[in-house]
Every structure is written in structure tokens, then in C-alpha cells.
PDB file of C-alpha atoms and ligand atoms in Angstrom:
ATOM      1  CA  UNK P 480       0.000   0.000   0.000  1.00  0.00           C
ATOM      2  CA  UNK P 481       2.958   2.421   0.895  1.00  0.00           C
ATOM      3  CA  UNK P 482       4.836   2.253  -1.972  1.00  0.00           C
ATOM      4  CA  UNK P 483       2.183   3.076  -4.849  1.00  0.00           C
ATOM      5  CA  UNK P 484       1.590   5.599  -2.416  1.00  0.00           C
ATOM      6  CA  UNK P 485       5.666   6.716  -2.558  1.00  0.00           C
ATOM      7  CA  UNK P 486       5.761   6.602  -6.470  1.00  0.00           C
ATOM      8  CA  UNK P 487       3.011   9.041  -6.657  1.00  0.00           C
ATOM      9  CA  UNK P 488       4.771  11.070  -4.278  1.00  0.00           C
ATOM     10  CA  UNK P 489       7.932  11.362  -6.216  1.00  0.00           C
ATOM     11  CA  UNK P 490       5.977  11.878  -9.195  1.00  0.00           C
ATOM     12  CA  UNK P 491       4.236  14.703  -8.019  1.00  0.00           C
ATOM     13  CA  UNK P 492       7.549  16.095  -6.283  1.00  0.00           C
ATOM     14  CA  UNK P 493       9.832  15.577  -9.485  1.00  0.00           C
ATOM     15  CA  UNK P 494       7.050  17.338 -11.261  1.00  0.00           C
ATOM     16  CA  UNK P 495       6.853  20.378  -8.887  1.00  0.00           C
ATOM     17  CA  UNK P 496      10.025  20.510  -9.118  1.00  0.00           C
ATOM     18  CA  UNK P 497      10.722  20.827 -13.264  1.00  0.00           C
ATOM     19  CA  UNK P 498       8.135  23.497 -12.587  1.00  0.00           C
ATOM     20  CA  UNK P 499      10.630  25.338  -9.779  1.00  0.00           C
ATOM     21  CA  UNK P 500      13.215  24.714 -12.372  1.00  0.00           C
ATOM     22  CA  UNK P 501      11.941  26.402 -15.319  1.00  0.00           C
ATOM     23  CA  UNK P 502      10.798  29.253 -13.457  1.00  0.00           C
ATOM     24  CA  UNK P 503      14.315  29.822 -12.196  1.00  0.00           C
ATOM     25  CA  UNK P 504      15.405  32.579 -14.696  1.00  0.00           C
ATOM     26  CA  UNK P 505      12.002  34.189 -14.928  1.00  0.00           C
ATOM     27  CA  UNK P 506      12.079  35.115 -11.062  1.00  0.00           C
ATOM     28  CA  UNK P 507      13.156  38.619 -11.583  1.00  0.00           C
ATOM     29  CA  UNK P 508       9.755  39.224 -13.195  1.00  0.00           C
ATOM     30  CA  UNK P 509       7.678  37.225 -10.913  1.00  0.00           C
ATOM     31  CA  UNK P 510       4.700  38.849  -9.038  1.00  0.00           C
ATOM     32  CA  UNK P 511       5.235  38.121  -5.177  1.00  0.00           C
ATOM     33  CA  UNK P 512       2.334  38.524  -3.083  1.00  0.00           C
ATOM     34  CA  UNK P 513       2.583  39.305   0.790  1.00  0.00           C
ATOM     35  CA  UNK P 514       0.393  36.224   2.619  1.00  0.00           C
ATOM     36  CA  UNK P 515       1.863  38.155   6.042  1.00  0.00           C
ATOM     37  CA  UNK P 516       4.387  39.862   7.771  1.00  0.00           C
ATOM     38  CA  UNK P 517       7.694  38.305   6.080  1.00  0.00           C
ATOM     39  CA  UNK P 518       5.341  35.086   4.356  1.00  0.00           C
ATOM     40  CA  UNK P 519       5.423  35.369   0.303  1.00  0.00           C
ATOM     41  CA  UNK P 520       3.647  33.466  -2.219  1.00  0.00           C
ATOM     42  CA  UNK P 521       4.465  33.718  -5.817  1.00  0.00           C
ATOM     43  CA  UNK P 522       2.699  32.383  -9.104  1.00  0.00           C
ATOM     44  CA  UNK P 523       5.343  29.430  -9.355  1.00  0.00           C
ATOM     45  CA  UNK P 524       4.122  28.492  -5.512  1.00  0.00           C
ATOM     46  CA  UNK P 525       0.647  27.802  -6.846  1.00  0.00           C
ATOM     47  CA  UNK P 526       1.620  26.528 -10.017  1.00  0.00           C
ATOM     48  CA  UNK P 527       3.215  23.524  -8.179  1.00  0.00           C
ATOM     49  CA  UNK P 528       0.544  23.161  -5.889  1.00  0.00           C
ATOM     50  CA  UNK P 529      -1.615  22.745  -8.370  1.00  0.00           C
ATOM     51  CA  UNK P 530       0.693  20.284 -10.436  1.00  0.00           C
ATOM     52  CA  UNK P 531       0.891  18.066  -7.192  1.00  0.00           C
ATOM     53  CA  UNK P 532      -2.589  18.193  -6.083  1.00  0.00           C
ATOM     54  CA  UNK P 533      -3.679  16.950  -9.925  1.00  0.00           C
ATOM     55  CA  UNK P 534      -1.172  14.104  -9.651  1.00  0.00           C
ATOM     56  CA  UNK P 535      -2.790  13.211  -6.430  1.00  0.00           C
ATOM     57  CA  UNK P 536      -6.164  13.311  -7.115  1.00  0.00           C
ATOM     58  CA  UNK P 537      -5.746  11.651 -10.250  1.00  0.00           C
ATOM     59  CA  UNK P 538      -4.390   8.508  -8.437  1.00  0.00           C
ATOM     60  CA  UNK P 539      -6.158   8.943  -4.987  1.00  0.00           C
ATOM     61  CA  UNK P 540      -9.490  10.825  -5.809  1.00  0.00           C
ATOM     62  CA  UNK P 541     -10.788  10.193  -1.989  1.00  0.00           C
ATOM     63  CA  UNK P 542      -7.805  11.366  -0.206  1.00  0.00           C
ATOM     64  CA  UNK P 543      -7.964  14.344   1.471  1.00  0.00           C
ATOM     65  CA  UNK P 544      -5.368  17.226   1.100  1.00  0.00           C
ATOM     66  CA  UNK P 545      -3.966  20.042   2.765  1.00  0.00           C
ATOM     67  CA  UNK P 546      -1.888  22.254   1.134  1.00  0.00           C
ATOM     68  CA  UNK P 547       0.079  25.106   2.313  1.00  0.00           C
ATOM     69  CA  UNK P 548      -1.422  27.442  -0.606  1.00  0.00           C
ATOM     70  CA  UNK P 549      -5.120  26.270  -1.103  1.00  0.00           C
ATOM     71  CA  UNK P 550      -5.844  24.834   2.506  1.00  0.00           C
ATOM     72  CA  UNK P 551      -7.885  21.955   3.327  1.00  0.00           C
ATOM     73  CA  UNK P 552      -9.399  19.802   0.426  1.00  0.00           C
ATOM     74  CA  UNK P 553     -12.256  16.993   2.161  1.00  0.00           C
ATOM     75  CA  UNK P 554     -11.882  13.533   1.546  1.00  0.00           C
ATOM     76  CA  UNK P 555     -10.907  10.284   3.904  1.00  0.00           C
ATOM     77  CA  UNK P 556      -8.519   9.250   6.429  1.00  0.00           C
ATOM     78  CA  UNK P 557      -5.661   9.622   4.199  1.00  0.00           C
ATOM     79  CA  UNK P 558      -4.165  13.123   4.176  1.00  0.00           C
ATOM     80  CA  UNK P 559      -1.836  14.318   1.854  1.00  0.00           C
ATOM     81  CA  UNK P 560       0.541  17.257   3.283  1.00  0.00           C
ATOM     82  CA  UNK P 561       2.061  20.018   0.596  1.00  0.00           C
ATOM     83  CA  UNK P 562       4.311  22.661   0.606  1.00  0.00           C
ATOM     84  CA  UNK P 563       4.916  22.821  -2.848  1.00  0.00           C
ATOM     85  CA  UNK P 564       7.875  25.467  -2.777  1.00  0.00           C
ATOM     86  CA  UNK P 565       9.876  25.208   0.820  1.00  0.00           C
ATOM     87  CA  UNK P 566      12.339  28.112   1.093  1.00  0.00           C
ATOM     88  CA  UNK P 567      10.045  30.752  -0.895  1.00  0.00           C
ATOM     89  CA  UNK P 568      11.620  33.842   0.025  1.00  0.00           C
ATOM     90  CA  UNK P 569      15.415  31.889  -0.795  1.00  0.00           C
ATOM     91  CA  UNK P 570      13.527  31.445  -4.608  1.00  0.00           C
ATOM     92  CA  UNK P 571      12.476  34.986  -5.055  1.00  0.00           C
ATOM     93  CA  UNK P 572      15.865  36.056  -4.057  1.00  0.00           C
ATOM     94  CA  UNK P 573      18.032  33.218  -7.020  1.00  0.00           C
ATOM     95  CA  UNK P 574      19.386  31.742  -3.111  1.00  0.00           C
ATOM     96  CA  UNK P 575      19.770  28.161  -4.511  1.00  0.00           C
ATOM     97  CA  UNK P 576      18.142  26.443  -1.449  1.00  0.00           C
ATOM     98  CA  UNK P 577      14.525  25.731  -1.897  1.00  0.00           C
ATOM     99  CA  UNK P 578      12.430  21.975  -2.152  1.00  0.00           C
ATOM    100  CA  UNK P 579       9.252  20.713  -2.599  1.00  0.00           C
ATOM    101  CA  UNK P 580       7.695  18.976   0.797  1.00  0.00           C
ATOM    102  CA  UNK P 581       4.911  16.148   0.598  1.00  0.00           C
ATOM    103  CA  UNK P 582       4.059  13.472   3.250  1.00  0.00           C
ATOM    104  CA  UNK P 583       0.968  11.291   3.426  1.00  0.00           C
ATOM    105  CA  UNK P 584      -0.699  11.112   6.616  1.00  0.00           C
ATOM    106  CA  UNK P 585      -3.184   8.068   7.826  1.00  0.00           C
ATOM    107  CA  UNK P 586      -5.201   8.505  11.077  1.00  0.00           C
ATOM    108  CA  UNK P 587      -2.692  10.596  12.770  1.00  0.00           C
ATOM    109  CA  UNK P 588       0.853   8.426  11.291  1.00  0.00           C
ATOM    110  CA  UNK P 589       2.956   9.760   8.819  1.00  0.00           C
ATOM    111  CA  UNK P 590       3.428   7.113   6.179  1.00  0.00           C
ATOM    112  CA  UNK P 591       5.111   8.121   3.634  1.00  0.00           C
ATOM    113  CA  UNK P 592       7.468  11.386   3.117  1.00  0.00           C
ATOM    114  CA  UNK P 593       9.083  12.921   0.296  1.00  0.00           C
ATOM    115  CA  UNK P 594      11.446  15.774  -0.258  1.00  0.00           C
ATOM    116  CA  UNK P 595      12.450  16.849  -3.547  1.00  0.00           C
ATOM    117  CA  UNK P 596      15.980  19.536  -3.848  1.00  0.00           C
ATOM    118  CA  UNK P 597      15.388  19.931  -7.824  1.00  0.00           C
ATOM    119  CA  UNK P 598      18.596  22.312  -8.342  1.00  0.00           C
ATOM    120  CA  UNK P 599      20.618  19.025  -6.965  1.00  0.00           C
ATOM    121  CA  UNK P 600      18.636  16.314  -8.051  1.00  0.00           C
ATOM    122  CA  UNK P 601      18.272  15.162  -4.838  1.00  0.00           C
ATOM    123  CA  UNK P 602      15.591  13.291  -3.911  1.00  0.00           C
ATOM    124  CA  UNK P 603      15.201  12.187   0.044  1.00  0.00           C
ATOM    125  CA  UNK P 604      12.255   9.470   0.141  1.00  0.00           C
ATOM    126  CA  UNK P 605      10.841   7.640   3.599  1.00  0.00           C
ATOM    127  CA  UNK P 606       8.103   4.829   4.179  1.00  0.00           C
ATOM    128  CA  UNK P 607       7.191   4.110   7.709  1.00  0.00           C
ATOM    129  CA  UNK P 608       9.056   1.280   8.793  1.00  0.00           C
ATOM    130  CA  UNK P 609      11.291   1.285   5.819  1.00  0.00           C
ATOM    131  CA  UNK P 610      13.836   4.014   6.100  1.00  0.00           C
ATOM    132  CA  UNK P 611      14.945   6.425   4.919  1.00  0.00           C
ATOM    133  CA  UNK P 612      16.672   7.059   1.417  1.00  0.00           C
ATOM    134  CA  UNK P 613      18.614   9.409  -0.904  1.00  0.00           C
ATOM    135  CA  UNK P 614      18.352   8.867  -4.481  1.00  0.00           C
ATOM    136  CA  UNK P 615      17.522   5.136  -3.568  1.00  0.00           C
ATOM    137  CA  UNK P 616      21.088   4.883  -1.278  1.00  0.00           C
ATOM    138  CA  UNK P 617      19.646   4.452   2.305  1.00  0.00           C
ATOM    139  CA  UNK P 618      20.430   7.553   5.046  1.00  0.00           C
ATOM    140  CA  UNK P 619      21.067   7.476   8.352  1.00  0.00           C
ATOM    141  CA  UNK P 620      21.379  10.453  11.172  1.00  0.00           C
ATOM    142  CA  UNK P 621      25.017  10.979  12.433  1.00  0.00           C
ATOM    143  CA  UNK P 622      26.631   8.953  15.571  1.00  0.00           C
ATOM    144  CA  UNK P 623      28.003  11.706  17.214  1.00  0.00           C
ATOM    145  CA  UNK P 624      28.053  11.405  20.513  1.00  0.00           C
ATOM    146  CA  UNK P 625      29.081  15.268  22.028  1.00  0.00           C
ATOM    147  CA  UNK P 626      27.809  19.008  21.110  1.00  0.00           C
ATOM    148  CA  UNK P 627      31.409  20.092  20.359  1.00  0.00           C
ATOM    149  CA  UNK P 628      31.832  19.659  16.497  1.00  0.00           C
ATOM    150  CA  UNK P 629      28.086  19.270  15.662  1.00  0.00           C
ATOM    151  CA  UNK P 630      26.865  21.281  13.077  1.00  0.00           C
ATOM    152  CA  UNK P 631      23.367  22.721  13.653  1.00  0.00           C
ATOM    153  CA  UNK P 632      20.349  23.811  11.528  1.00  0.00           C
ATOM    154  CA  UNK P 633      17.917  25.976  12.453  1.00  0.00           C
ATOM    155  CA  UNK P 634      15.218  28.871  11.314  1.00  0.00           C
ATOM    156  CA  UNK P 635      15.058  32.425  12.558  1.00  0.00           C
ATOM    157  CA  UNK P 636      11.386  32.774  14.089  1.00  0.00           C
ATOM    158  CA  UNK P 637      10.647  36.198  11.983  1.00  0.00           C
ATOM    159  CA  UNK P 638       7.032  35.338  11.404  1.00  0.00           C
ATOM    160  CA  UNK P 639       6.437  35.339  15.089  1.00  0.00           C
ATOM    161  CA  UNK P 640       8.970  37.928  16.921  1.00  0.00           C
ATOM    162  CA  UNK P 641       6.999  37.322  20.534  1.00  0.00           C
ATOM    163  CA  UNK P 642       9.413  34.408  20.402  1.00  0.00           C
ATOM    164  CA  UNK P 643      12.488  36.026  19.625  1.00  0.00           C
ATOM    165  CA  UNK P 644      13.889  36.578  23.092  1.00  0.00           C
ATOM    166  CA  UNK P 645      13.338  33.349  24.140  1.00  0.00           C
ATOM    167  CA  UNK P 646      14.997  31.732  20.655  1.00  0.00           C
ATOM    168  CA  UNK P 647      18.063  34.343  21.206  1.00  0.00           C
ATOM    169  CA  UNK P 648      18.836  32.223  24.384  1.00  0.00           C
ATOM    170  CA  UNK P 649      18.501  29.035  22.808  1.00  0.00           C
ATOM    171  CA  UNK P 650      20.891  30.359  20.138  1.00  0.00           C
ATOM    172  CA  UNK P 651      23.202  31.690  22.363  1.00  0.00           C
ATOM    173  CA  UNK P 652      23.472  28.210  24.534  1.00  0.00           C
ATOM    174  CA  UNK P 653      23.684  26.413  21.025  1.00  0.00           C
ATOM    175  CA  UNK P 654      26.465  28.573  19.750  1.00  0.00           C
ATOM    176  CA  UNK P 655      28.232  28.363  22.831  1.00  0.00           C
ATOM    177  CA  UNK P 656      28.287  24.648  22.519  1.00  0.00           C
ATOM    178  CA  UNK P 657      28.408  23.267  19.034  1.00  0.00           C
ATOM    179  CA  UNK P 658      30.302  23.793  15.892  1.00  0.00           C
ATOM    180  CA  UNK P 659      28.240  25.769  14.294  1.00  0.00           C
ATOM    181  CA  UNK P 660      24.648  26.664  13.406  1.00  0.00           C
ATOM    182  CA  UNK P 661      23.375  27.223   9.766  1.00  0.00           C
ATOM    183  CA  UNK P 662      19.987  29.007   8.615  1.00  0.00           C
ATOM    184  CA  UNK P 663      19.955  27.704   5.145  1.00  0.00           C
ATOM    185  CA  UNK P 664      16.069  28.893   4.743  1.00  0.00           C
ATOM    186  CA  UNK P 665      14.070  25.613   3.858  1.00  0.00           C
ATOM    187  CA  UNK P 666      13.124  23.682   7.033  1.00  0.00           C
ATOM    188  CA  UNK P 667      12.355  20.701   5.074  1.00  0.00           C
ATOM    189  CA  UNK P 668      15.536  20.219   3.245  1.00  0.00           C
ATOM    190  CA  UNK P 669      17.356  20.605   7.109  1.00  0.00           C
ATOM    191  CA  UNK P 670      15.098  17.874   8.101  1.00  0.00           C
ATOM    192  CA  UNK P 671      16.483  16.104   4.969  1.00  0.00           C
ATOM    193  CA  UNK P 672      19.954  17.039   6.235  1.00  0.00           C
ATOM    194  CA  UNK P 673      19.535  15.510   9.302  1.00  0.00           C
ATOM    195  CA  UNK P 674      18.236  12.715   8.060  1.00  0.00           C
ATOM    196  CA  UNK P 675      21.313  12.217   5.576  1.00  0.00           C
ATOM    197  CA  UNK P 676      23.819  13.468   8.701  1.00  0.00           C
ATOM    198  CA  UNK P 677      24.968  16.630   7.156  1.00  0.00           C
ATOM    199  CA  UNK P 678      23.694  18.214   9.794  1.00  0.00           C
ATOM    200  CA  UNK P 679      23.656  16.751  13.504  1.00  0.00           C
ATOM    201  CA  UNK P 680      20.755  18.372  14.853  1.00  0.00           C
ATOM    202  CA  UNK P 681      17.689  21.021  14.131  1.00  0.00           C
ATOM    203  CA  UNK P 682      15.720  22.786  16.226  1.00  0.00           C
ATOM    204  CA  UNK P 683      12.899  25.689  14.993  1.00  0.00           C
ATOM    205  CA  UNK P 684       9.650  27.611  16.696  1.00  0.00           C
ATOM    206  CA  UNK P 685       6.474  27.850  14.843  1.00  0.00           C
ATOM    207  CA  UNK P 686       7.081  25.499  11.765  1.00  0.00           C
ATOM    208  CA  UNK P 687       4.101  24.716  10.071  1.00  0.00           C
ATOM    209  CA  UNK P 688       2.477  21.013   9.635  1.00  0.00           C
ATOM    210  CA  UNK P 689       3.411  21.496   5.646  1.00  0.00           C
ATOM    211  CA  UNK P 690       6.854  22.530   6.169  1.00  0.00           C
ATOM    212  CA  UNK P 691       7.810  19.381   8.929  1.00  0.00           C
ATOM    213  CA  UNK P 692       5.630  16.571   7.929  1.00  0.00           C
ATOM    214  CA  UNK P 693       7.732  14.770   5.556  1.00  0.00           C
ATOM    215  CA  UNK P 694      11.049  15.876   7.148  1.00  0.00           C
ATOM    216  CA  UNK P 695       9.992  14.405  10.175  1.00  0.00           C
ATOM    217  CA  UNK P 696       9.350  10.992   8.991  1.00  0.00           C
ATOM    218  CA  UNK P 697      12.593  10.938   6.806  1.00  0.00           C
ATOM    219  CA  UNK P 698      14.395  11.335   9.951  1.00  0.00           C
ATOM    220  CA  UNK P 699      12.772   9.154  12.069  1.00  0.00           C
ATOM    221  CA  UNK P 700      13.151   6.445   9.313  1.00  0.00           C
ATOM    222  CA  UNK P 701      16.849   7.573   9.279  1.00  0.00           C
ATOM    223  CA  UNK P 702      17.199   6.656  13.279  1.00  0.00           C
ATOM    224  CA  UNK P 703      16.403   9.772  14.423  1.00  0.00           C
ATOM    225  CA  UNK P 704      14.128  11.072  16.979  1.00  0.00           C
ATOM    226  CA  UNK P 705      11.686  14.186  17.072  1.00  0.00           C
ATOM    227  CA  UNK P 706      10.172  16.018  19.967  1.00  0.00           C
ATOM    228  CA  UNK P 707       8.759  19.342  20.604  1.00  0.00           C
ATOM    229  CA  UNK P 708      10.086  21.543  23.235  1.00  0.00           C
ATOM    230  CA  UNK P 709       8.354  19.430  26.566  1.00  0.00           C
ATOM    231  CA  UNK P 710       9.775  15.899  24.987  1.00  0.00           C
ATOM    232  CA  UNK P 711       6.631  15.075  23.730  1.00  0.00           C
ATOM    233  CA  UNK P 712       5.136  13.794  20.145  1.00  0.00           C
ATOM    234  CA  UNK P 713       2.930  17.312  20.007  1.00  0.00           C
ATOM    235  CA  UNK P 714       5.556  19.303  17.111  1.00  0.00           C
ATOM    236  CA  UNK P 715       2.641  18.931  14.542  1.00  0.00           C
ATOM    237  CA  UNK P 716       0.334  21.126  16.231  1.00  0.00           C
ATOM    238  CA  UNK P 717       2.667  23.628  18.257  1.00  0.00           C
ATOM    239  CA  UNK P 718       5.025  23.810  15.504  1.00  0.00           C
ATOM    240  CA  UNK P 719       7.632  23.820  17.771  1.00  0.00           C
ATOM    241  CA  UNK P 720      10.383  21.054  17.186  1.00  0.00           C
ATOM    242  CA  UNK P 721      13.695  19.338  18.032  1.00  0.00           C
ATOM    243  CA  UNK P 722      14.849  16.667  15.338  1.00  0.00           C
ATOM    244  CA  UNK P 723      18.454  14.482  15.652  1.00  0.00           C
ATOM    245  CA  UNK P 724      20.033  11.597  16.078  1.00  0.00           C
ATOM    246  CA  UNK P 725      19.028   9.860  19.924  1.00  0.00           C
ATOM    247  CA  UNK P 726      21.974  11.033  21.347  1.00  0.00           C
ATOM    248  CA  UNK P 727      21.820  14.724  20.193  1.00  0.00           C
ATOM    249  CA  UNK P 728      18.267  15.445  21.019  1.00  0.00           C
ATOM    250  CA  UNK P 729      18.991  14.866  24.122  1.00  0.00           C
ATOM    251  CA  UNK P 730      22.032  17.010  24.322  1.00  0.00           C
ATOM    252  CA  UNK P 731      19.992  19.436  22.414  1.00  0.00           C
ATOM    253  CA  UNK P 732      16.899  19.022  24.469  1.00  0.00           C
ATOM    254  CA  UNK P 733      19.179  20.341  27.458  1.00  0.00           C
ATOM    255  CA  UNK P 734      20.176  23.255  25.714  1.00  0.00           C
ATOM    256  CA  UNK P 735      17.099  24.339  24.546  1.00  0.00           C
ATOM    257  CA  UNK P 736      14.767  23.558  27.809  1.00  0.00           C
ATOM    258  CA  UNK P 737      15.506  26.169  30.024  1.00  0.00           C
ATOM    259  CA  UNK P 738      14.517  28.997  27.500  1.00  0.00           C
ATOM    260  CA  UNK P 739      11.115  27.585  26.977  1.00  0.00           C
ATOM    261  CA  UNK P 740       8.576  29.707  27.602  1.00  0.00           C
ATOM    262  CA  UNK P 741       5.219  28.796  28.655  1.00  0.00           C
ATOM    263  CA  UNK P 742       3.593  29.760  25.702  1.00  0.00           C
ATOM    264  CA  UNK P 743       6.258  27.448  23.905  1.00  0.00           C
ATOM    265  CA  UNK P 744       5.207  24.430  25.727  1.00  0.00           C
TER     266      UNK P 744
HETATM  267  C1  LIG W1894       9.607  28.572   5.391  1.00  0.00           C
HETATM  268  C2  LIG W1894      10.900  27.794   5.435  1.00  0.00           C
HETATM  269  C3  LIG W1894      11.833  28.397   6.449  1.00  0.00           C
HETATM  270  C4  LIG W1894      11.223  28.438   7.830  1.00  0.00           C
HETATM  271  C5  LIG W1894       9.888  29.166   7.784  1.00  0.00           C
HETATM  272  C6  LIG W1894       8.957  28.533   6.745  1.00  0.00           C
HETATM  273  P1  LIG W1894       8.166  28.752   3.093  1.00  0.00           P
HETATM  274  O1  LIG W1894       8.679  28.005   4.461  1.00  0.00           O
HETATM  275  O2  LIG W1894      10.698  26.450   5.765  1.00  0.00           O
HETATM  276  O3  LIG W1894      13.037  27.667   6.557  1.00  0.00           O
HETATM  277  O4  LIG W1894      12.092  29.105   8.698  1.00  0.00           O
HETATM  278  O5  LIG W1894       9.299  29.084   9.068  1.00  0.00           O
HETATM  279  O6  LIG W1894       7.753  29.252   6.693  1.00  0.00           O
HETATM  280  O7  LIG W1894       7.323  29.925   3.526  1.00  0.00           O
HETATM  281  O8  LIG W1894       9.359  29.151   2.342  1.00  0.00           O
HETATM  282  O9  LIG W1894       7.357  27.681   2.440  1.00  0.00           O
HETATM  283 CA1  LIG W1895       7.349  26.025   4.051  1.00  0.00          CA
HETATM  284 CA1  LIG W1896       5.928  27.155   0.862  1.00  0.00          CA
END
């Protein structure tokens, strides 16, 4: 059942994605349209929804959908999750760093995830219970075992600046402590990177379900572990998340705990 479910996935991803791709050089001319404070949306952005959703209803006419750009489509128990353009404002800008996010969800599990990198040709795929992958070569999250030389991804939390004091602190304890922390701008593709151990850990406030979902179960297949900021399984609703290897979210975990504020638990 999963892996029909996969291929249509990657279809729907590697067709987003030629979409991304062509619209590369045109971005100079692109209309971009202010969703919020510091949250863009572009032609291209809908474009690929659009190209995914008709790939997925054309296999899977009863599932339902929700998608970051046209919300909530009805259907059953299966629910597929879509950001069809991760790292928007890094696209608008020619930063090459952007993907295309989908996961399938089934009574609350993530089944099946998918990110696509189309500038690299990278293509990160996970099933539940059957790992995780990178162009079909399986991943795994890193073995470190200390924060000293662990490289750390992260986002900035610029959509919702009532957390920024409390994310300065975690930033300052992580910088204190580990290699190095990168803000690469597409919170799927540093799930991705965790998943594949380029990076060793990632922690962000505020993601939305679209932006995680797949990321999430790529690491998890990968042997990693994910959390929100009171150790629990919550991160799809609050947003809030800590993703790594076993050993590193709990070194993480440590780091990041006593700046939690009670609006972040
Ligand atoms: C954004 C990216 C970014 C994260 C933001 C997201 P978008 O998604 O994932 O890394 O820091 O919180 O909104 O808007 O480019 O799809
Ligand atoms: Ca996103
Ligand atoms: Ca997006």
C-alpha cells in the first residue's frame, strides 16, 4: 500500500520541481504577493501546488489534502501534506536552497514522506518502517556522541517575533556549545539534512504542519528522533520542534529547555 503511495509522491515532487526549475530565470519578473508579515507566495508556488494536487487526485481521488497554498481539500482518512515550494523567500531572491515537501498522513501516522531539492537532483524518500533514502542509497542520522563539532540547523522565528527573546537564548546556549549553526532557509531540506547526517541536529519555533511533515518521517526512518520543546510527540500542532540523532536530542533538548517559555510548551 505504501509504496504506490511513494511513487506518486515522487511523481508529483519531481514534477513540482521541473516546474521550480523552469521558473528559475524568470524570477526577476515574478509577481510576489505578501500572505503576512515576512510570508510570500508567488505564481510558481501555486503553479506547483496545483501540479501536485492533480497528480494526487488523479491517483487517490478520496484522499484528502492540505496544502500550504489552497488549505484543506475533504476527503478520507488519508491526508496528503504540501508545501509545494519550501524556502520561498530563498527562490524569489536566485538563493539556490529551496524543495518541494509532501508526506501522506493516515489517522494521525505519517506514512510516507518525500522531499524533492530539484537544483541538486536530490531526492530524500521515507516509508514508515522502511527508512529512509537518498536517491535510492539508504540515510542514516550521524553517531556523534558530544555538542562540540556538531553542526546545527535551524530557522530564525521572523514570522512570530513574541518568540524572539526566548529563541536568542537558545541560540546563544547552542552557539556556545556546538560547531556551528546554519539558517539555510528551507526547514524541510534541514530535516532532509539531518536525516542524511549533514547536519547533527535542528531545532525551529512555529514550523508549520506542511513545512515538517515529511522531514519528520525521513528522519525518524533515518534513526532519528523528534520532539517538541516538553519531549513530547505534540511538534505537529505547536510547531515547535527538536529533530536528531538519539543522542543529540537529548544534548539538544538540554540546551534548549531552560529557554522555553510557557507559551512554547
Ligand atoms: C519557510 C521555510 C523556512 C522556515 C519558515 C517557513 P516557506 O517556508 O521552511 O526555513 O524558517 O518558518 O515558513 O514559507 O518558504 O514555504
Ligand atoms: Ca514552508
Ligand atoms: Ca511554501
Amino acid at each position: 500500500m505504501q509504496q504506490p503511495m511513494l511513487n506518486i509522491a515522487v511523481r508529483a515532487a519531481r514534477s513540482a520541481g521541473e516546474i521550480l526549475l523552469r521558473s528559475t530565470d524568470k524570477v526577476a519578473h515574478l509577481e510576489v504577493e505578501s500572505k503576512g508579515k515576512n510570508d510570500f507566495a508567488t505564481e510558481i508556488d501555486r503553479l506547483a501546488e496545483r501540479e501536485i494536487i492533480s497528480i494526487i487526485k488523479n491517483a487517490y481521488p478520496e484522499h484528502s489534502i492540505l496544502a500550504e497554498e489552497s488549505g484543506e481539500h475533504e476527503g478520507n482518512e488519508y491526508q496528503w501534506i504540501i508545501d509545494p515550494l519550501d524556502g520561498t523567500t530563498n527562490f524569489i531572491h536566485g538563493f539556490p536552497q529551496y524543495a518541494v515537501s509532501i508526506a501522506l498522513k493516515h489517522k494521525g501516522r505519517l506514512e510516507v514522506g518525500v522531499v524533492y531539492d530539484p537544483l541538486r537532483d536530490e531526492l530524500f524518500t521515507a516509508k514508515r518502517g522502511g527508512g529512509a533514502m537518498l536517491n535510492n542509497r539508504r540515510i542514516r542520522v550521524t553517531n556523534l556522541t558530544t555538542m562540540r563539532g556538531a553542526l546545527v540547523g535551524t530557522g530564525f522565528p521572523f514570522k512570530v517575533p513574541q518568540h524572539l527573546d526566548a529563541y536568542m537564548e537558545m541560540f546563544k546556549a547552542v552557539t556556545l556549545d556546538s560547531a556551528g549553526i546554519r539558517r539555510a532557509g528551507s526547514a524541510a531540506l534541514d530535516l532532509a539534512y539531518v536525516a542524511a547526517g549533514r547536519l547533527d541536529a535542528f531545532w525551529e519555533i512555529e514550523l508549520k504542519e506542511w513545512d515538517m511533515a515529511a522531514g519528520i518521517l525521513l528522519v525518524k526512518e533515518a534513526g532519528g528522533v523528534a520532539t517538541d520543546f516538553s519531549f513530547k510527540d505534540g511538534y505537529l500542532e505547536s510547531g515547535n520542534l527538536i529533530a536528531a540523532s538519539p543522542r543529540m536530542h537529548q544534548l539538544m533538548y538540554q540546551l534548549i529547555e531552560p529557554h522555553v517559555t510557557a507559551a512554547l510548551k
